[in-house]
Coordinates of C-alpha atoms in Angstrom, one line a residue:
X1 CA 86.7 4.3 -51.7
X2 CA 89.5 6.6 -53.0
X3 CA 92.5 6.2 -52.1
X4 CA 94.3 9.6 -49.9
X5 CA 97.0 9.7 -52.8
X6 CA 94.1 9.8 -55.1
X7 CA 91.9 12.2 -53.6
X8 CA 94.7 14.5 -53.0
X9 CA 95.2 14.6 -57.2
X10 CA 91.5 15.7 -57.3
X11 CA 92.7 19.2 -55.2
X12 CA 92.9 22.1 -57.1
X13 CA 95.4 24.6 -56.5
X14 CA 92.5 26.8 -54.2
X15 CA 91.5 23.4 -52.1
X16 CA 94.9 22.9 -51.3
X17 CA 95.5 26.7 -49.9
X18 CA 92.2 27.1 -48.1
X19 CA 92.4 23.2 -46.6
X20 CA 95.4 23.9 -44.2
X21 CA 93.7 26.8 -43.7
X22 CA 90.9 25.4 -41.7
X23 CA 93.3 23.9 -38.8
X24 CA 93.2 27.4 -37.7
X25 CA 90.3 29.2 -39.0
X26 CA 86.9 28.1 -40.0
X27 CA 85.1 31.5 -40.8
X28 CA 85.1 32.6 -44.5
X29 CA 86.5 36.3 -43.0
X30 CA 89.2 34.4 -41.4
X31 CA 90.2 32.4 -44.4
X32 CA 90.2 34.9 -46.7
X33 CA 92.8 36.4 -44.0
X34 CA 94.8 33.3 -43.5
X35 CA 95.3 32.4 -47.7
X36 CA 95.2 35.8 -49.3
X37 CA 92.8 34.4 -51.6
X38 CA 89.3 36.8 -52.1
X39 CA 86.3 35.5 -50.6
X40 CA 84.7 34.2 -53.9
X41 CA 87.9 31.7 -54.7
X42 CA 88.1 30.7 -50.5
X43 CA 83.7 30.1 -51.2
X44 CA 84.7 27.9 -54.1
X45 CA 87.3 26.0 -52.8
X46 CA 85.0 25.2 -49.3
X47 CA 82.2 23.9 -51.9
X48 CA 84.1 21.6 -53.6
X49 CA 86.4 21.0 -50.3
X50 CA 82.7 19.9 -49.1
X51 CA 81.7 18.2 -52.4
X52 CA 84.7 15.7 -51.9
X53 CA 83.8 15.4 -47.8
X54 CA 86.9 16.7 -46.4
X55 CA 85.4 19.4 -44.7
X56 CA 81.7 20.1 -43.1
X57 CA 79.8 23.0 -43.9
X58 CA 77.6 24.9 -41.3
X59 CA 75.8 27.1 -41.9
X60 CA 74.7 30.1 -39.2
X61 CA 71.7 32.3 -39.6
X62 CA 71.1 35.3 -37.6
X63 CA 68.6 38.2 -37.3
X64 CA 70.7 41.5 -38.0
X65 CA 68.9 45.6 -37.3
X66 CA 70.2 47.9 -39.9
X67 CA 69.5 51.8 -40.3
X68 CA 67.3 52.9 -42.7
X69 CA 66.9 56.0 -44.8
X70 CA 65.1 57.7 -42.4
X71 CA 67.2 56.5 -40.0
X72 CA 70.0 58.3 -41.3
X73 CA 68.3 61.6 -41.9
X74 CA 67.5 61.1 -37.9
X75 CA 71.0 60.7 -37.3
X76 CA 71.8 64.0 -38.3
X77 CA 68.7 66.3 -37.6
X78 CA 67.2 64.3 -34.2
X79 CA 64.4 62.2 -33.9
X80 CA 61.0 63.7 -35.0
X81 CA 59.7 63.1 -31.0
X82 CA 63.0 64.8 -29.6
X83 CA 63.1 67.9 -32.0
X84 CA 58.8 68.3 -31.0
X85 CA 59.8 68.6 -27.4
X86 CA 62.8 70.8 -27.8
X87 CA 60.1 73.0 -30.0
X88 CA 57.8 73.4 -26.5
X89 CA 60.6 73.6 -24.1
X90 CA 61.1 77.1 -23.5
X91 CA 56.8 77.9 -24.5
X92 CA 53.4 76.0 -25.3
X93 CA 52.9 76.0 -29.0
X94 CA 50.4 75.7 -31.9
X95 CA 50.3 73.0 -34.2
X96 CA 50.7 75.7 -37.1
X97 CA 53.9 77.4 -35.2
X98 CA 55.9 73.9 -35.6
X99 CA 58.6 74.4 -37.8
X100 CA 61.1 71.2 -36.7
X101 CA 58.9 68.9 -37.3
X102 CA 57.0 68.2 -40.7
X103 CA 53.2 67.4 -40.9
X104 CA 53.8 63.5 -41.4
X105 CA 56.3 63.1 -38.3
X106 CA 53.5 65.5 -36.3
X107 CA 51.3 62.7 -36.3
X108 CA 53.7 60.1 -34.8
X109 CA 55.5 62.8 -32.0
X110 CA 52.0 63.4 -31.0
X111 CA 50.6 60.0 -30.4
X112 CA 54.3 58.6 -29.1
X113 CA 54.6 61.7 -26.7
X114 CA 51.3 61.6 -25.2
X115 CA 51.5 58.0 -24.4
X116 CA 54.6 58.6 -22.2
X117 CA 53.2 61.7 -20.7
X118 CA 55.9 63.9 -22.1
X119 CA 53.2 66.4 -23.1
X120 CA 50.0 68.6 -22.4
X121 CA 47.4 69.2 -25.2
X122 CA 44.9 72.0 -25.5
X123 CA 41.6 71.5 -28.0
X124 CA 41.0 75.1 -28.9
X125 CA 40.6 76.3 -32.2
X126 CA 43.9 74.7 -33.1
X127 CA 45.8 72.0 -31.3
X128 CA 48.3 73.6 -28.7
X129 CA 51.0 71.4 -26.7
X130 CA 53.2 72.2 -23.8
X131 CA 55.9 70.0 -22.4
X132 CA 54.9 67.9 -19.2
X133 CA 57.3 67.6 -16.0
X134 CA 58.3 63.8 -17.7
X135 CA 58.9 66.1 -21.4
X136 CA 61.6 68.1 -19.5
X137 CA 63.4 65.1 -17.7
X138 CA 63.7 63.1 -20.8
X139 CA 65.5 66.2 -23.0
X140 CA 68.0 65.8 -20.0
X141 CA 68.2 62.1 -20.2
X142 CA 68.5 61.6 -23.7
X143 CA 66.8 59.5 -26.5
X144 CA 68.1 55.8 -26.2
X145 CA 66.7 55.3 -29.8
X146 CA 69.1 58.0 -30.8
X147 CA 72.4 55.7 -29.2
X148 CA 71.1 53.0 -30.7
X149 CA 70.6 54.2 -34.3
X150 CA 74.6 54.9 -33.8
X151 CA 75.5 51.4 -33.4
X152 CA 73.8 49.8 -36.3
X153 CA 74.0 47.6 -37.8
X154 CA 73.7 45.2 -34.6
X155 CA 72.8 41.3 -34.2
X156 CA 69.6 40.2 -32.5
X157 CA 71.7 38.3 -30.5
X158 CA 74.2 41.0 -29.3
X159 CA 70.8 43.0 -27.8
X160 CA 69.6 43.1 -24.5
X161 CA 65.6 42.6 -24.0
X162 CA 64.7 46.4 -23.9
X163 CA 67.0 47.3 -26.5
X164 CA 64.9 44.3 -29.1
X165 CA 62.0 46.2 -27.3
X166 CA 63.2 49.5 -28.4
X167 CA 63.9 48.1 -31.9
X168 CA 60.4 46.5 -32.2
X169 CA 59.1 50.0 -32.2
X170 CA 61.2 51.6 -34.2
X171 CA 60.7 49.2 -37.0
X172 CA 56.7 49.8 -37.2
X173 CA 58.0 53.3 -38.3
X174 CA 58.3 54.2 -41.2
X175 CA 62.0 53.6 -43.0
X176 CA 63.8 54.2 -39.8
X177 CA 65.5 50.8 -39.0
X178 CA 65.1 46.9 -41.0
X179 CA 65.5 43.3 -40.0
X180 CA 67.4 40.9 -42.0
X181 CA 69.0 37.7 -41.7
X182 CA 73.0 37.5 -42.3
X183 CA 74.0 33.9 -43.4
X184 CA 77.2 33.0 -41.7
X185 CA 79.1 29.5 -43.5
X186 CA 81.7 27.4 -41.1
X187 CA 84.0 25.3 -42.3
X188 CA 84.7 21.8 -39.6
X189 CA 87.2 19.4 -41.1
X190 CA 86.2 16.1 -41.2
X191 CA 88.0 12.5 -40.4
X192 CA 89.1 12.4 -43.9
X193 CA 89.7 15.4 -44.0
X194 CA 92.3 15.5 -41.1
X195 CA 93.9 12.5 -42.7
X196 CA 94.5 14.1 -45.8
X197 CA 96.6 17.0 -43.7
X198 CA 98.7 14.4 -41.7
X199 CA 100.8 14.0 -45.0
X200 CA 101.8 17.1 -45.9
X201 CA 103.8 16.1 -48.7
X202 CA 100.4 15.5 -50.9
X203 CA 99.2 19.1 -50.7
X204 CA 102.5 20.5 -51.6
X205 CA 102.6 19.2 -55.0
X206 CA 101.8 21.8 -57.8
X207 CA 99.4 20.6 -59.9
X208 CA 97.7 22.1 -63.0
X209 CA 94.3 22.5 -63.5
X210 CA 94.1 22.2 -67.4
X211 CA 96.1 21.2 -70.6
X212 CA 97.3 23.7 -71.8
X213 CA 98.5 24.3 -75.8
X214 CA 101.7 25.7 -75.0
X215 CA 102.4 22.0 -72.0
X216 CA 101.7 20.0 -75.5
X217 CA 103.9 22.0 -77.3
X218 CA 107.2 22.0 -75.4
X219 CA 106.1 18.8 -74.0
X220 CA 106.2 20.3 -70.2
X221 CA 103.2 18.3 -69.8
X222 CA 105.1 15.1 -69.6
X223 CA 106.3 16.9 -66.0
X224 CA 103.4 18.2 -65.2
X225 CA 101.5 16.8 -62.3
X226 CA 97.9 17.0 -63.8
X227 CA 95.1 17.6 -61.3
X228 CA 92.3 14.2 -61.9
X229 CA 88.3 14.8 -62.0
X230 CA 85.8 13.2 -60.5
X231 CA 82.7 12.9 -62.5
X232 CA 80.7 11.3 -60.4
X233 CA 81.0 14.5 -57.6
X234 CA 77.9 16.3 -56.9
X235 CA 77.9 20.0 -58.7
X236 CA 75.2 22.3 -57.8
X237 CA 71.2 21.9 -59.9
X238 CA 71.0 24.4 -63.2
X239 CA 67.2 25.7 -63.7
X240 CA 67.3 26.0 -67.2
X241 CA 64.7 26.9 -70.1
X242 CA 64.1 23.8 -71.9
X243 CA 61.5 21.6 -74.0
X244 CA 58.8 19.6 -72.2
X245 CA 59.6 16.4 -71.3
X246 CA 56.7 15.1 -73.6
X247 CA 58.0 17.1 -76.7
X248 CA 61.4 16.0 -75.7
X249 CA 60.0 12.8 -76.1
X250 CA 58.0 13.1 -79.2
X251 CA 61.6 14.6 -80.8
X252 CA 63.2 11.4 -80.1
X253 CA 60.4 9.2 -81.2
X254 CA 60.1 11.1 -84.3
X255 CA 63.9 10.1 -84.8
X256 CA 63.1 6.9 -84.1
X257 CA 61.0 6.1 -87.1
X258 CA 63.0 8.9 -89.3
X259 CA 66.0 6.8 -88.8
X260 CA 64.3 3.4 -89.9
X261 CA 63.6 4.8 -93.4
X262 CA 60.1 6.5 -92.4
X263 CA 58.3 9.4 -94.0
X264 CA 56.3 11.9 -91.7
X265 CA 52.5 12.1 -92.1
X266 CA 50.5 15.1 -90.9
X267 CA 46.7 15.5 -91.0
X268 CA 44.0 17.6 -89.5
X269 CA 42.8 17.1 -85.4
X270 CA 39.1 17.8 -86.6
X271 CA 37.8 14.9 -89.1
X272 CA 34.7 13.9 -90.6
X273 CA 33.2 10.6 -89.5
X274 CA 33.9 9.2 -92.8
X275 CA 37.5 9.4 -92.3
X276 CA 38.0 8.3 -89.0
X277 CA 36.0 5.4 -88.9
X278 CA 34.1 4.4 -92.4
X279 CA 37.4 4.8 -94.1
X280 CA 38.4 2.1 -91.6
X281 CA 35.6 0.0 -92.4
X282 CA 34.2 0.1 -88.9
X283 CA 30.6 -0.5 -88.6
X284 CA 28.2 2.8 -88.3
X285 CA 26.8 1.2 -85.5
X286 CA 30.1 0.7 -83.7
X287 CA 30.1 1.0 -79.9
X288 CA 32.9 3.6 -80.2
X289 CA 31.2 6.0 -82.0
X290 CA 29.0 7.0 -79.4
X291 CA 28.6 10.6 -77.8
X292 CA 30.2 8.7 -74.5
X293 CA 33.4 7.6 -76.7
X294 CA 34.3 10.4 -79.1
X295 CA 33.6 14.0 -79.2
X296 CA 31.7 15.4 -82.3
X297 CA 31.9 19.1 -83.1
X298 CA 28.6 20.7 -84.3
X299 CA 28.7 21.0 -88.3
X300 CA 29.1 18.6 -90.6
X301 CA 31.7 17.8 -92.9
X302 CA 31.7 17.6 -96.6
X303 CA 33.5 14.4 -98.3
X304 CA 34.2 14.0 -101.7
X305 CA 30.9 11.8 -103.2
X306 CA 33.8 9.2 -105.4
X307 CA 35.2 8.0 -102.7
X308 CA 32.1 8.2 -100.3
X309 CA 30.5 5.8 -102.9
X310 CA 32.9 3.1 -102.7
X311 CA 33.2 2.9 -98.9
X312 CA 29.5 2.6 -98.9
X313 CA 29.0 -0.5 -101.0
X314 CA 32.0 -1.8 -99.4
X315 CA 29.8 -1.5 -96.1
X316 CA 26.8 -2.8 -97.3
X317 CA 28.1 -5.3 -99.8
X318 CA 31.9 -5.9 -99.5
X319 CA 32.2 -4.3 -102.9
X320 CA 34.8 -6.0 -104.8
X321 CA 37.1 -6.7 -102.1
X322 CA 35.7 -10.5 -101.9
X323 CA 33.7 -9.8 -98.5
X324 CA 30.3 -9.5 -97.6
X325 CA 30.7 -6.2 -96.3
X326 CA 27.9 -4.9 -92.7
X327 CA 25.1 -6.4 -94.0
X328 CA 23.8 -2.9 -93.3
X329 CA 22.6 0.2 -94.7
X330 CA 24.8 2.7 -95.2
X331 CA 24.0 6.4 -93.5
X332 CA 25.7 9.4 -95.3
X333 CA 24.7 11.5 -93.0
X334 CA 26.5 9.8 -90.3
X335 CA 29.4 9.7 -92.5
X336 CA 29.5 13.2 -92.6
X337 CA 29.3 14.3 -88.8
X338 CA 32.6 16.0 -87.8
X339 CA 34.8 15.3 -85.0
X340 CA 37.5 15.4 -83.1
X341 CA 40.0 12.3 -84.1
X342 CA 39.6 9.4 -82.0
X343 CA 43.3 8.1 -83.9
X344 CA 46.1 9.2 -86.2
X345 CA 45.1 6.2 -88.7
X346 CA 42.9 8.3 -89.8
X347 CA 45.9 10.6 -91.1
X348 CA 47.5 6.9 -92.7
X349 CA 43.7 6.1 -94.9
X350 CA 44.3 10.1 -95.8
X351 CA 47.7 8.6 -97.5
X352 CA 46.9 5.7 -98.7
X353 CA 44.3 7.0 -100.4
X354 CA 46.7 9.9 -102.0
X355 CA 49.1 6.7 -103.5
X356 CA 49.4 5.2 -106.8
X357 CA 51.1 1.5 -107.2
X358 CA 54.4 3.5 -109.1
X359 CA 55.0 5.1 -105.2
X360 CA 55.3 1.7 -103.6
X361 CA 57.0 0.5 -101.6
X362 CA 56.4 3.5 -98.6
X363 CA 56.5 3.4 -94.8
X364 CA 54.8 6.4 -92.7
X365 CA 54.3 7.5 -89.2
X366 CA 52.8 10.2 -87.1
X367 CA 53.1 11.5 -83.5
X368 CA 50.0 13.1 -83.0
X369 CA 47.2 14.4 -80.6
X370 CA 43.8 12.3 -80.2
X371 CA 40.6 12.8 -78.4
X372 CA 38.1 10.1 -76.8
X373 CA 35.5 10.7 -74.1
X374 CA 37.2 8.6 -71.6
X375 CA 37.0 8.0 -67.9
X376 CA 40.2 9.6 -66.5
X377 CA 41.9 7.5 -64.2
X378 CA 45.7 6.3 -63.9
X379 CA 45.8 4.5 -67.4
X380 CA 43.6 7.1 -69.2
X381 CA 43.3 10.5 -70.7
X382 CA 41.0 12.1 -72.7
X383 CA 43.1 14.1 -74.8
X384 CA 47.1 12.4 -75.5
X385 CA 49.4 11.1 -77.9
X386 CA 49.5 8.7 -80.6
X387 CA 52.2 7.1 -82.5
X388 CA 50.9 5.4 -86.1
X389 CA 52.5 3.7 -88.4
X390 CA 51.8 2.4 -91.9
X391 CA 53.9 -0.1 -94.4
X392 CA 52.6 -0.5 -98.2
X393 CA 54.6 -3.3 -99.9
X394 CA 53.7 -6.1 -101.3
X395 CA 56.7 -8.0 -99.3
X396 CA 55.7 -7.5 -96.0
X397 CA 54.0 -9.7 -93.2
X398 CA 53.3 -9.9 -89.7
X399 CA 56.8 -11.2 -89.3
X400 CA 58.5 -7.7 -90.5
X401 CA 54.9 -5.8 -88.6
X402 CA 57.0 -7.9 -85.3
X403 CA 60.3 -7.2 -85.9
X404 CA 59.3 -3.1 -86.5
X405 CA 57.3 -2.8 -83.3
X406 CA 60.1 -4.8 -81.6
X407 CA 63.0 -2.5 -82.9
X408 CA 60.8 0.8 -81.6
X409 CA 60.3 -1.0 -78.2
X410 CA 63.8 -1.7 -77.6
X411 CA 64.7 1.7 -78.5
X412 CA 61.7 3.4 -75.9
X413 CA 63.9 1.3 -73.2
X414 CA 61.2 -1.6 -72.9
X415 CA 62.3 -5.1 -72.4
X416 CA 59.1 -7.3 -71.0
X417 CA 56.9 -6.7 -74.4
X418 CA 54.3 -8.9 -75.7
X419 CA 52.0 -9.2 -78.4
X420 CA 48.7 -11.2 -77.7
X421 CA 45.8 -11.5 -80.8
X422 CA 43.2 -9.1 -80.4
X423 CA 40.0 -8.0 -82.8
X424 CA 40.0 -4.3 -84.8
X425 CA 37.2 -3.8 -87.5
X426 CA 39.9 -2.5 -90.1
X427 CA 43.1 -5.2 -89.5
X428 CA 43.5 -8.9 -90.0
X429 CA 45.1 -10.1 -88.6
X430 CA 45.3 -8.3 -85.4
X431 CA 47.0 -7.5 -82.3
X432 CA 47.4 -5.7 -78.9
X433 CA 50.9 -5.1 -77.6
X434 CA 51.4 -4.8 -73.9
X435 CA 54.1 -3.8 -71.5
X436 CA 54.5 -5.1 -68.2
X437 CA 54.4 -2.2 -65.1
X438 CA 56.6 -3.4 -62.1
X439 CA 54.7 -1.3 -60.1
X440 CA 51.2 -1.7 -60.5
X441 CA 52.1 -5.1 -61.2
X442 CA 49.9 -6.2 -64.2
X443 CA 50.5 -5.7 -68.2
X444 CA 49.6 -2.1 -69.7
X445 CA 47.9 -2.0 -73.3
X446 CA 50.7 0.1 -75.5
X447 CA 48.6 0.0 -78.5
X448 CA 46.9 -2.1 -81.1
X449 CA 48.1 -3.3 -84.2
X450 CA 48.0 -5.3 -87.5
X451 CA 47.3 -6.4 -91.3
X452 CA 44.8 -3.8 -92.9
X453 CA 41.8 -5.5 -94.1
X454 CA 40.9 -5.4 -97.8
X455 CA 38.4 -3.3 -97.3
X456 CA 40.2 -0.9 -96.1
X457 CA 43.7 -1.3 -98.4
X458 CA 41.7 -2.0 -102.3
X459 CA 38.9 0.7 -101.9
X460 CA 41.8 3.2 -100.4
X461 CA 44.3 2.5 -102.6
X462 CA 42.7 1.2 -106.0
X463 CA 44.6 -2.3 -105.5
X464 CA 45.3 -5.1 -103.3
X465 CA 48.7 -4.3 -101.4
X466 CA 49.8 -5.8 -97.9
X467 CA 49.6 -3.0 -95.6
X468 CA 51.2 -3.5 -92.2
X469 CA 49.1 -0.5 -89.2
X470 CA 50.3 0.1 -85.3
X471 CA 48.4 2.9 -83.5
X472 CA 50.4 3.0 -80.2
X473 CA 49.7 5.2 -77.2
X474 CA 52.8 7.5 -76.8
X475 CA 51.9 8.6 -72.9
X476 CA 51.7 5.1 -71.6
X477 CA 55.4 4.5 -73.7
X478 CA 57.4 7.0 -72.3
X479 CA 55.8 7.0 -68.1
X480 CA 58.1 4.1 -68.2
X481 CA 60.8 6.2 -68.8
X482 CA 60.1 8.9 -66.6
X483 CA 59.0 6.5 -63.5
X484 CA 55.0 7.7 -63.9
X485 CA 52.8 5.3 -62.6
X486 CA 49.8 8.1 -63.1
X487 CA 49.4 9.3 -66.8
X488 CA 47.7 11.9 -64.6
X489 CA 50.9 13.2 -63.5
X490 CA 52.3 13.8 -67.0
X491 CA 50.0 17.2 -67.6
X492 CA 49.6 18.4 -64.1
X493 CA 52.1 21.8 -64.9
X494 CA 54.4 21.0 -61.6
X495 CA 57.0 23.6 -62.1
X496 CA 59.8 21.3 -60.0
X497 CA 58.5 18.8 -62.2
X498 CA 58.9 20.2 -65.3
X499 CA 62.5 21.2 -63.9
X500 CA 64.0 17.9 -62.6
X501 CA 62.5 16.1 -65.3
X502 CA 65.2 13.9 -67.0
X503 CA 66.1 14.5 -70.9
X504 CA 64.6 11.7 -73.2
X505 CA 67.6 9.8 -74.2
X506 CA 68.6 6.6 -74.5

């Protein structure tokens, strides 16, 4: 808790004029009255007077009647109803001899009069009104409305119950009176507050706001009481335009493996089957590759016939890549159904396909969109994020594959990571890293990862290379980050969501 001495350095020169100020007074009127200040530097001061809990804000609301445009006009020609009846005083009339009273009011004086019995009407060929007994009495009396309509603007609570009653009716005219609310503040000191005034001597030191050039120059500033700041003080919420949290989040992720030495890979959202998975050396019959797993678009894709070649023996036979290969044969046809990319390694065979052995060594990653016909549920989407990343050099192990995947962890904010062995058709060997989640208690797949097979790395690249692989689910990363327990939640479009949401930085 601050010291009094040290809050009182916090005043600015405003706080210290308006503070005094609320012995006496605690509306903003009378404070603008008591400092001389204008009302938006005595509003100012009472914020941060508040901010600091020195004084208590209260706030009043109250219903006020104000005159409207018609209102006005009736001010200065007389109520359509009154000028009707002083139109029939003297004789009955037609409802084409009016000449007071316009066709629109007609239709109110008529309806309002006849109600009150202040007038006779006549069906003949045209309407004809005379003035009733009641008509005459009330041209003596007055119009109420007409006293009222002088006083506005009035508060509800200054009225009496006829006069809201009078006001009721008038407002379901058209533009003659409105209701609004006034918003009244109150300033209240508070126990620290009054503590702060006891001394007197610590609000009558001058202080400066800023640092001025011209203080540094003469060296004034050396007798200069400098006014201190409090960071940690509440200031009011901005609404500003900004990025989505996610891309905020795939911008820093991006930076990430930018800053580690990595190049950027980019690649297509629609694949052939060939690419996504046989490239991978994952079996044709794979589980995965069913309708209820991935999404497949209606035409097929064409893939060059050279490299379809090679992954085919390597699937029936191993090739030359010293394995037996599937045992199975190999459908082209399947190869060439297109698809919507069930992972971003299919972007990383696209490049390691594209290298020579003169390129090496490389690393590559990608942030990218995937699609698999999942179940939604808490831990699950059907259409999210994907970070992938490659290594091609002929130094690298599972010890470097570790210490990478450990680096990006620590930098995402994560310290309960582990990595448990784990079985992928293109990596060997392989691995699933998981993340613990405090609050559903249990450990969260992050991603898989791994050594890519040689049936994946010779007939891709031409040559035997160690190639380190992670394909990491960015959505389940960064809910830790954002306190999202429901990868739901992420894509819902909550505007106050979108708002409040913290920038990604670490």
């Amino acid at each position: 808790m601050p010291t009094k001495e040290e809050i009182a350095l916090e005043l600015s020169n405003l706080e210290r004029k308006v503070l005094p100020a609320v012995l006496k007074s605690n509306s903003i009127p009378e404070l603008i009255r008591e400092t001389g200040l204008i009302e938006i530097e005595v509003l100012r001061a009472l914020q941060w007077l508040a901010n600091k809990e020195l004084i208590a804000l209260e706030k009043k609301e109250e219903e006020i009647y104000k005159i409207d445009s018609n209102g006005k006009l009736y001010l200065k020609r007389g109520l359509p109803e009154k000028r009707f009846l002083q139109e029939i005083e003297p004789k009955e009339k037609k409802i084409s001899e009016f000449k007071q009273v316009d066709k629109d009011e007609l239709n109110v004086c008529v309806g309002l009069l006849k109600r009150n019995n202040y007038i006779n009407v006549k069906k003949e060929q045209e309407l004809t009104f005379s003035i009733t007994k009641e008509g005459q009495e009330k041209i003596k009396k007055g119009f109420v409305e007409e006293a009222l309509l002088n006083k506005l603007p009035l508060s509800s609570s200054s009225l009496t119950t006829e006069d809201k009653k009078i006001f009721e009716e008038l407002l379901k005219r058209k533009n003659i009176i409105l209701k609004d609310k006034k918003t009244e503040f109150f300033a209240k000191l508070t126990v620290l507050g009054k503590e702060l005034l006891k001394d007197k001597k610590l609000l009558e030191t001058k202080v400066a706001d800023k640092l001025t050039p011209e203080m540094i120059r003469t060296g004034s500033w050396k007798e200069t009481q400098l006014k201190t700041f409090d960071i940690t003080s509440k200031v009011p919420r901005i609404n500003k335009g900004k990025k989505h949290f996610v891309n905020e989040a795939i911008e820093y992720i991006r930076n990430i493996w930018l800053e580690l030495g990595f190049e950027e890979m980019e690649g297509n959202q629609v694949q052939s089957a060939f690419w996504d998975l046989d490239a991978l050396f994952v079996p044709q019959d794979h589980p995965a590759r069913e309708l209820q797993d991935t999404f497949y678009l209606e035409h097929n894709s064409k893939v060059d016939s050279k490299i379809l070649q090679k992954v085919k023996k390597v699937h029936e036979t191993g090739g030359d890549t010293g394995s037996k290969g599937w045992q199975a044969p190999y459908s082209e046809k399947i190869a060439q159904e297109t698809l919507l990319r069930t992972h971003t390694t299919v972007v990383s065979a696209h490049t390691l396909n594209k290298l020579k052995k003169e390129d090496l060594p490389k690393k590559y990653f990608i942030v990218g969109k995937v699609f698999r016909n999942e179940v939604l549920d808490w831990k699950h989407l059907f259409e999210f994020h994907q970070v992938d990343g490659i290594v091609i050099d002929p130094d690298v192990n599972l010890v470097k594959l570790k210490g990478y995947l450990k680096e990006f962890f620590t930098k995402m904010g994560f310290t309960d990571v582990r990595i448990r062995p784990a079985h992928f058709p293109y990596t060997e060997p392989s691995a699933e890293i998981e993340a613990y989640n405090p609050v559903k208690k249990q450990w969260v797949e992050m991603g898989g990862c791994g050594i890519f097979r040689p049936e994946v790395t010779k007939t891709l690249l031409g040559f035997e290379c160690p190639v380190l692989a992670w394909g990491l689910g960015m959505e389940r990363i960064i809910s830790n980050y954002y306190k999202i327990n429901d990868l739901r939640e992420i894509y819902k479009n909550d505007l106050e969501q979108l708002k409040t949401m913290k920038t990604f930085i670490k």
